[in-house]
């Protein structure tokens, strides 16, 4: 399919690149490092080869979320966002931008989002999971009340917020001890991000700001498969769920969430997601450079779905959600 749009597509700057080392052996890191820093070379060639018209770009992980000092986090976020704005200005038909935000201080995060959207033309933001604040062991999730004014501004600006994974801190990863292969994209990323998303849903955030749009990668981090059970387990026990939100968790998932195919190129998983949430809230992505563009595109182009759904998932859903030209 030509004209695909990808929205979990990463780059790095020198200040953040080393956050992506350590997931791969040294000889693979050579390749990955080059892929992350490249924007106008191999990346554009592969996009051309595989029918990807536009990449909506975001900084690598955890980057800003792992800089405990708010002032430094703000500086690096601004630097990365300014760099990204320059790249998009050069290739407005091929690239769009998601902001990196210093959530160490909700007010700084809000101001940087406003700057990116209003002054730099960014179309949303991407947060790499929880944020470390002050003490590296002090972490915050975005359902906490201090972030509600931030969410209010996200709703007001009417831009989607991509919630991207990061690993849990070692202190919170006892269950993975001695089983390092479960960290990162094989399991811990999805677990961490799914719970964060459920916290948002249960917190009442979407009752207060019902127009928020949150995007999850990796075919929804397991949530499409699990959502029925979240709401319906032990149905014989009356009032068994106690959370501040007014509605069923699945209602928020259905109305405030979107998912992408990033890093999950498996037709049974896609069909499950389509059966649970329909084809209007699912969008193609690759997760470049951690996944290969050809793996994503060759799979998606041949997946056993209707051509009408392929066009929605490959292109038009993203055009609409991000209000891009041609929507
Ligand atoms: C990602 O951003 O999706 C990612 C990483 C590190 C390793 C693998 C991966 O940030 O998919
Ligand atoms: Zn990613």
CSV table of C-alpha atoms and ligand atoms in Angstrom, one decimal:
chain,number,residue,atom,x,y,z
A,1,UNK,CA,0.0,0.0,0.0
A,2,UNK,CA,1.3,3.5,-0.9
A,3,UNK,CA,0.7,6.5,1.3
A,4,UNK,CA,1.1,4.8,4.7
A,5,UNK,CA,1.7,6.9,7.7
A,6,UNK,CA,3.7,5.7,10.7
A,7,UNK,CA,3.4,7.3,14.1
A,8,UNK,CA,5.7,5.4,16.4
A,9,UNK,CA,9.0,6.2,14.6
A,10,UNK,CA,11.9,7.4,16.6
A,11,UNK,CA,15.1,9.4,16.3
A,12,UNK,CA,17.7,10.5,18.8
A,13,UNK,CA,20.1,13.4,19.5
A,14,UNK,CA,23.6,13.0,20.9
A,15,UNK,CA,22.3,13.9,24.4
A,16,UNK,CA,19.7,11.0,24.5
A,17,UNK,CA,21.1,8.4,22.2
A,18,UNK,CA,22.8,6.3,24.8
A,19,UNK,CA,19.4,5.6,26.5
A,20,UNK,CA,18.8,3.2,23.6
A,21,UNK,CA,22.1,1.3,24.1
A,22,UNK,CA,22.0,-1.7,26.3
A,23,UNK,CA,19.0,-3.3,24.6
A,24,UNK,CA,21.1,-4.9,22.0
A,25,UNK,CA,24.6,-6.5,21.6
A,26,UNK,CA,27.5,-4.2,20.6
A,27,UNK,CA,27.5,-5.1,16.9
A,28,UNK,CA,23.8,-4.5,16.6
A,29,UNK,CA,24.1,-1.2,18.5
A,30,UNK,CA,26.4,0.1,15.7
A,31,UNK,CA,23.6,-0.3,13.3
A,32,UNK,CA,20.9,1.0,15.6
A,33,UNK,CA,22.9,4.0,16.6
A,34,UNK,CA,23.2,5.0,13.0
A,35,UNK,CA,19.5,4.4,12.3
A,36,UNK,CA,18.5,6.6,15.3
A,37,UNK,CA,20.7,9.5,14.2
A,38,UNK,CA,19.8,9.3,10.5
A,39,UNK,CA,16.8,11.3,9.4
A,40,UNK,CA,17.3,12.2,5.7
A,41,UNK,CA,19.3,9.2,4.4
A,42,UNK,CA,18.4,5.5,4.8
A,43,UNK,CA,15.2,6.4,6.6
A,44,UNK,CA,13.7,8.2,3.6
A,45,UNK,CA,15.0,5.6,1.2
A,46,UNK,CA,13.3,2.8,3.2
A,47,UNK,CA,10.1,4.9,3.5
A,48,UNK,CA,10.1,5.3,-0.3
A,49,UNK,CA,10.7,1.6,-0.9
A,50,UNK,CA,7.9,0.5,1.4
A,51,UNK,CA,5.1,3.0,0.7
A,52,UNK,CA,5.5,5.1,3.8
A,53,UNK,CA,4.7,8.7,2.9
A,54,UNK,CA,5.0,10.2,6.3
A,55,UNK,CA,6.7,9.4,9.6
A,56,UNK,CA,5.4,11.2,12.7
A,57,UNK,CA,8.7,11.4,14.6
A,58,UNK,CA,9.4,11.1,18.3
A,59,UNK,CA,12.5,11.1,20.5
A,60,UNK,CA,14.0,7.8,21.7
A,61,UNK,CA,13.2,6.3,25.2
A,62,UNK,CA,13.3,7.0,28.0
A,63,UNK,CA,15.2,10.2,27.3
A,64,UNK,CA,13.5,13.2,28.9
A,65,UNK,CA,11.5,11.1,31.3
A,66,UNK,CA,14.8,9.8,32.9
A,67,UNK,CA,16.4,13.2,33.6
A,68,UNK,CA,15.5,13.8,37.3
A,69,UNK,CA,16.5,17.5,37.3
A,70,UNK,CA,13.5,19.5,35.9
A,71,UNK,CA,15.7,22.3,34.6
A,72,UNK,CA,18.0,19.9,32.7
A,73,UNK,CA,15.0,17.9,31.5
A,74,UNK,CA,13.5,21.1,30.1
A,75,UNK,CA,16.7,22.1,28.4
A,76,UNK,CA,17.2,18.7,26.6
A,77,UNK,CA,13.5,18.6,25.7
A,78,UNK,CA,13.7,22.0,24.1
A,79,UNK,CA,16.9,21.1,22.3
A,80,UNK,CA,15.4,17.9,20.9
A,81,UNK,CA,12.2,19.6,19.9
A,82,UNK,CA,14.0,22.5,18.2
A,83,UNK,CA,16.1,20.0,16.3
A,84,UNK,CA,13.0,18.0,15.3
A,85,UNK,CA,11.2,21.1,14.2
A,86,UNK,CA,14.1,21.9,11.8
A,87,UNK,CA,13.9,18.4,10.3
A,88,UNK,CA,10.2,18.7,9.7
A,89,UNK,CA,10.6,22.2,8.2
A,90,UNK,CA,13.0,20.7,5.6
A,91,UNK,CA,10.6,17.8,4.7
A,92,UNK,CA,7.1,18.9,5.6
A,93,UNK,CA,5.6,16.3,3.3
A,94,UNK,CA,7.6,13.4,4.8
A,95,UNK,CA,7.8,14.1,8.5
A,96,UNK,CA,5.6,15.4,11.3
A,97,UNK,CA,6.6,15.8,15.0
A,98,UNK,CA,5.5,14.7,18.5
A,99,UNK,CA,6.9,16.7,21.3
A,100,UNK,CA,9.2,15.4,24.1
A,101,UNK,CA,8.1,16.9,27.4
A,102,UNK,CA,9.7,17.7,30.8
A,103,UNK,CA,7.0,16.2,33.0
A,104,UNK,CA,9.3,16.5,36.0
A,105,UNK,CA,7.4,19.8,36.5
A,106,UNK,CA,3.8,19.7,35.1
A,107,UNK,CA,3.9,23.4,34.5
A,108,UNK,CA,7.1,23.1,32.4
A,109,UNK,CA,5.6,20.2,30.6
A,110,UNK,CA,2.5,22.2,29.7
A,111,UNK,CA,4.5,25.2,28.6
A,112,UNK,CA,6.7,23.1,26.3
A,113,UNK,CA,3.7,21.4,24.8
A,114,UNK,CA,2.2,24.8,24.1
A,115,UNK,CA,5.4,26.0,22.5
A,116,UNK,CA,5.7,22.9,20.4
A,117,UNK,CA,2.1,23.0,19.1
A,118,UNK,CA,1.6,26.7,18.8
A,119,UNK,CA,5.1,27.9,17.7
A,120,UNK,CA,6.7,24.8,16.1
A,121,UNK,CA,3.7,23.2,14.5
A,122,UNK,CA,3.9,19.9,16.3
A,123,UNK,CA,0.8,17.6,16.1
A,124,UNK,CA,1.0,16.0,19.5
A,125,UNK,CA,3.4,14.7,22.2
A,126,UNK,CA,4.9,11.4,23.2
A,127,UNK,CA,5.7,10.5,26.8
A,128,UNK,CA,8.0,7.6,27.6
A,129,UNK,CA,6.1,6.2,30.6
A,130,UNK,CA,6.6,7.4,34.1
A,131,UNK,CA,8.9,10.4,34.9
A,132,UNK,CA,11.7,10.4,37.4
A,133,UNK,CA,11.6,13.6,39.5
A,134,UNK,CA,14.4,15.0,41.7
A,135,UNK,CA,15.6,11.7,43.3
A,136,UNK,CA,16.0,9.1,40.5
A,137,UNK,CA,14.0,6.7,42.6
A,138,UNK,CA,11.0,9.1,42.8
A,139,UNK,CA,8.7,8.3,39.9
A,140,UNK,CA,5.4,9.8,38.9
A,141,UNK,CA,2.6,8.4,36.7
A,142,UNK,CA,0.3,10.9,34.8
A,143,UNK,CA,-3.0,10.0,36.5
A,144,UNK,CA,-1.7,11.8,39.5
A,145,UNK,CA,-3.7,15.0,40.3
A,146,UNK,CA,-0.8,17.3,39.7
A,147,UNK,CA,-0.9,16.4,36.0
A,148,UNK,CA,-4.6,17.3,35.5
A,149,UNK,CA,-4.0,20.9,34.5
A,150,UNK,CA,-1.5,19.5,31.9
A,151,UNK,CA,-4.2,17.1,30.6
A,152,UNK,CA,-6.6,20.0,30.5
A,153,UNK,CA,-4.3,21.8,28.1
A,154,UNK,CA,-3.8,18.6,26.0
A,155,UNK,CA,-7.6,18.6,25.6
A,156,UNK,CA,-7.7,22.3,24.8
A,157,UNK,CA,-5.0,22.1,22.2
A,158,UNK,CA,-6.8,19.0,20.8
A,159,UNK,CA,-3.6,17.0,20.2
A,160,UNK,CA,-3.1,13.2,20.8
A,161,UNK,CA,-0.7,12.0,23.5
A,162,UNK,CA,1.3,8.9,22.7
A,163,UNK,CA,2.1,6.9,25.8
A,164,UNK,CA,5.3,5.0,24.9
A,165,UNK,CA,7.0,2.3,27.0
A,166,UNK,CA,10.0,2.4,29.2
A,167,UNK,CA,11.4,-0.3,31.5
A,168,UNK,CA,10.4,-0.3,35.2
A,169,UNK,CA,13.2,0.8,37.6
A,170,UNK,CA,15.2,-2.1,39.0
A,171,UNK,CA,13.6,-1.5,42.4
A,172,UNK,CA,10.2,-2.2,40.8
A,173,UNK,CA,11.3,-5.1,38.7
A,174,UNK,CA,11.9,-7.9,41.2
A,175,UNK,CA,9.7,-10.2,39.2
A,176,UNK,CA,12.2,-10.0,36.3
A,177,UNK,CA,15.3,-10.6,38.4
A,178,UNK,CA,17.4,-13.3,36.9
A,179,UNK,CA,15.2,-13.2,33.8
A,180,UNK,CA,16.7,-10.2,32.0
A,181,UNK,CA,15.3,-11.3,28.6
A,182,UNK,CA,11.8,-10.3,29.8
A,183,UNK,CA,12.9,-6.6,30.2
A,184,UNK,CA,12.3,-4.3,27.3
A,185,UNK,CA,10.0,-5.0,24.3
A,186,UNK,CA,9.6,-8.7,24.9
A,187,UNK,CA,7.5,-8.2,28.0
A,188,UNK,CA,8.3,-5.5,30.6
A,189,UNK,CA,7.6,-2.6,28.3
A,190,UNK,CA,4.0,-3.8,27.6
A,191,UNK,CA,3.3,-4.7,31.2
A,192,UNK,CA,4.5,-1.3,32.4
A,193,UNK,CA,2.6,0.7,29.8
A,194,UNK,CA,-0.7,-1.3,30.0
A,195,UNK,CA,-0.9,-0.7,33.8
A,196,UNK,CA,-0.1,3.0,33.3
A,197,UNK,CA,-2.9,3.2,30.7
A,198,UNK,CA,-5.3,1.4,33.1
A,199,UNK,CA,-4.4,3.9,35.8
A,200,UNK,CA,-5.4,6.7,33.5
A,201,UNK,CA,-8.7,5.0,32.7
A,202,UNK,CA,-9.6,4.3,36.3
A,203,UNK,CA,-8.6,7.7,37.7
A,204,UNK,CA,-11.5,9.6,36.3
A,205,UNK,CA,-9.3,11.7,34.1
A,206,UNK,CA,-11.5,11.0,31.1
A,207,UNK,CA,-14.6,12.0,32.9
A,208,UNK,CA,-13.0,15.4,33.5
A,209,UNK,CA,-11.5,15.7,30.0
A,210,UNK,CA,-13.6,13.5,27.8
A,211,UNK,CA,-12.1,14.6,24.5
A,212,UNK,CA,-8.6,13.4,25.3
A,213,UNK,CA,-7.0,11.0,22.8
A,214,UNK,CA,-4.3,8.7,24.1
A,215,UNK,CA,-2.3,6.5,21.7
A,216,UNK,CA,-0.7,3.2,22.7
A,217,UNK,CA,1.8,1.2,20.5
A,218,UNK,CA,2.4,-2.5,20.1
A,219,UNK,CA,-1.2,-3.3,19.2
A,220,UNK,CA,-2.4,-1.7,22.4
A,221,UNK,CA,0.1,-3.4,24.8
A,222,UNK,CA,-2.1,-6.4,25.3
A,223,UNK,CA,-5.2,-4.3,26.4
A,224,UNK,CA,-7.5,-5.3,23.5
A,225,UNK,CA,-7.1,-8.9,24.4
A,226,UNK,CA,-7.5,-8.3,28.2
A,227,UNK,CA,-10.1,-5.5,28.3
A,228,UNK,CA,-13.2,-7.7,28.6
A,229,UNK,CA,-11.8,-9.4,31.7
A,230,UNK,CA,-10.8,-6.1,33.3
A,231,UNK,CA,-14.5,-5.2,33.4
A,232,UNK,CA,-16.2,-8.5,33.7
A,233,UNK,CA,-14.1,-10.7,36.1
A,234,UNK,CA,-16.1,-12.0,39.1
A,235,UNK,CA,-19.3,-10.6,37.7
A,236,UNK,CA,-21.3,-12.3,40.4
A,237,UNK,CA,-19.7,-10.0,43.1
A,238,UNK,CA,-21.7,-6.7,43.2
A,239,UNK,CA,-19.8,-3.4,43.1
A,240,UNK,CA,-16.5,-5.2,43.1
A,241,UNK,CA,-14.6,-2.5,41.3
A,242,UNK,CA,-13.8,0.6,43.3
A,243,UNK,CA,-12.1,3.4,41.3
A,244,UNK,CA,-12.8,7.1,40.9
A,245,UNK,CA,-13.9,6.9,37.2
A,246,UNK,CA,-17.7,6.9,36.5
A,247,UNK,CA,-17.8,4.4,33.7
A,248,UNK,CA,-16.6,0.9,32.8
A,249,UNK,CA,-12.9,0.8,32.0
A,250,UNK,CA,-13.6,-0.5,28.5
A,251,UNK,CA,-15.7,2.6,27.8
A,252,UNK,CA,-12.7,4.8,28.2
A,253,UNK,CA,-10.6,2.4,26.2
A,254,UNK,CA,-13.1,2.5,23.4
A,255,UNK,CA,-13.6,6.3,23.4
A,256,UNK,CA,-10.3,7.8,24.5
A,257,UNK,CA,-7.7,5.4,23.2
A,258,UNK,CA,-6.1,4.5,19.9
A,259,UNK,CA,-3.5,1.9,19.2
A,260,UNK,CA,-0.8,1.3,16.6
A,261,UNK,CA,0.8,-1.8,15.1
A,262,UNK,CA,4.3,-0.7,16.1
A,263,UNK,CA,6.4,-3.7,16.7
A,264,UNK,CA,3.5,-6.1,16.6
A,265,UNK,CA,3.2,-7.4,13.1
A,266,UNK,CA,0.9,-10.3,13.7
A,267,UNK,CA,-2.4,-10.7,12.0
A,268,UNK,CA,-4.2,-12.6,14.8
A,269,UNK,CA,-3.3,-9.7,17.2
A,270,UNK,CA,-4.6,-7.2,14.6
A,271,UNK,CA,-7.8,-9.1,14.1
A,272,UNK,CA,-8.4,-9.3,17.8
A,273,UNK,CA,-7.9,-5.6,18.1
A,274,UNK,CA,-10.3,-4.9,15.2
A,275,UNK,CA,-12.9,-7.1,16.7
A,276,UNK,CA,-12.6,-5.4,20.1
A,277,UNK,CA,-12.3,-1.7,19.0
A,278,UNK,CA,-13.2,-1.6,15.4
A,279,UNK,CA,-11.0,-0.4,12.5
A,280,UNK,CA,-11.2,3.4,13.2
A,281,UNK,CA,-8.9,3.5,16.1
A,282,UNK,CA,-6.0,1.4,14.9
A,283,UNK,CA,-3.1,2.9,13.0
A,284,UNK,CA,-0.1,1.5,11.1
A,285,UNK,CA,3.4,2.1,12.6
A,286,UNK,CA,6.7,0.3,12.4
A,287,UNK,CA,8.7,1.3,15.6
A,288,UNK,CA,11.7,2.2,13.5
A,289,UNK,CA,14.6,1.9,14.1
A,290,UNK,CA,14.0,-0.8,16.7
A,291,UNK,CA,12.0,-2.8,14.2
A,292,UNK,CA,12.6,-3.1,10.5
A,293,UNK,CA,10.4,-1.1,8.1
A,294,UNK,CA,10.2,-4.0,5.6
A,295,UNK,CA,9.0,-6.3,8.4
A,296,UNK,CA,6.2,-3.9,9.2
A,297,UNK,CA,5.3,-2.9,5.7
A,298,UNK,CA,5.5,-6.3,4.0
A,299,UNK,CA,3.3,-7.8,6.7
A,300,UNK,CA,0.8,-5.0,6.7
A,301,UNK,CA,0.4,-4.7,3.0
A,302,UNK,CA,-0.5,-8.4,2.7
A,303,UNK,CA,-2.5,-8.8,6.0
A,304,UNK,CA,-5.8,-10.5,5.5
A,305,UNK,CA,-8.1,-7.5,6.1
A,306,UNK,CA,-10.3,-5.7,3.7
A,307,UNK,CA,-8.8,-3.0,1.4
A,308,UNK,CA,-11.2,-0.5,3.1
A,309,UNK,CA,-9.7,-1.3,6.5
A,310,UNK,CA,-6.1,-1.3,5.1
A,311,UNK,CA,-6.6,2.3,3.9
A,312,UNK,CA,-8.1,3.4,7.2
A,313,UNK,CA,-5.4,1.7,9.3
A,314,UNK,CA,-2.6,2.5,6.9
A,315,UNK,CA,-3.4,6.1,6.4
A,316,UNK,CA,-6.7,7.8,6.9
A,317,UNK,CA,-7.2,7.2,10.6
A,318,UNK,CA,-3.9,9.0,11.3
A,319,UNK,CA,-4.8,11.8,8.9
A,320,UNK,CA,-8.1,12.3,10.9
A,321,UNK,CA,-6.7,12.0,14.4
A,322,UNK,CA,-3.8,14.4,13.7
A,323,UNK,CA,-5.8,16.6,11.4
A,324,UNK,CA,-3.2,16.4,8.7
A,325,UNK,CA,-3.8,17.8,5.2
A,326,UNK,CA,-6.0,15.5,3.1
A,327,UNK,CA,-8.0,14.3,6.2
B,1,LIG,C1,11.1,1.2,21.4
B,1,LIG,O1,11.2,2.5,21.5
B,1,LIG,O2,10.0,0.8,21.1
B,1,LIG,C2,12.2,0.3,21.8
B,1,LIG,C3,13.2,0.9,22.7
B,1,LIG,C4,14.3,0.0,23.0
B,1,LIG,C5,14.3,-1.3,22.6
B,1,LIG,C6,13.3,-1.8,21.8
B,1,LIG,C7,12.3,-1.0,21.4
B,1,LIG,O3,13.2,2.1,23.1
B,1,LIG,O4,11.3,-1.5,20.6
B,2,LIG,ZN1,8.9,2.7,20.2
